Amino acid sequence: MAWGDTEGEKTANADAQKAAKNLATASEHHRRQLLIIAALEQELVIVDQHIDEAQKEYRAIERQALQLARTVLEEQ
């Protein structure tokens, strides 16, 4: 760009502003994606905890059912 090329300066300035705006938009999008990922990871931890609790409850109920079945068979 030559000295005094005001049209070129305006174009370069507009391009720089557009690039800065695009970068800010992309950065905000990335930040939001990271927040979503963090929330989903936390949700997975909670789901895993619920699965563990459900499996423990299932095993306890299964043991109770086996004990009841054994008791009934012993009484017969």
Coordinates of N, CA and C in Angstrom, one line a residue, residues 63 71 73:
R63 N -30.9 -60.2 46.2 CA -30.5 -61.0 47.4 C -31.8 -61.3 48.3
T71 N -36.4 -69.4 51.8 CA -37.3 -69.5 53.0 C -38.5 -70.3 52.6
L73 N -38.9 -72.4 50.1 CA -38.6 -73.8 49.8 C -38.3 -74.5 51.1

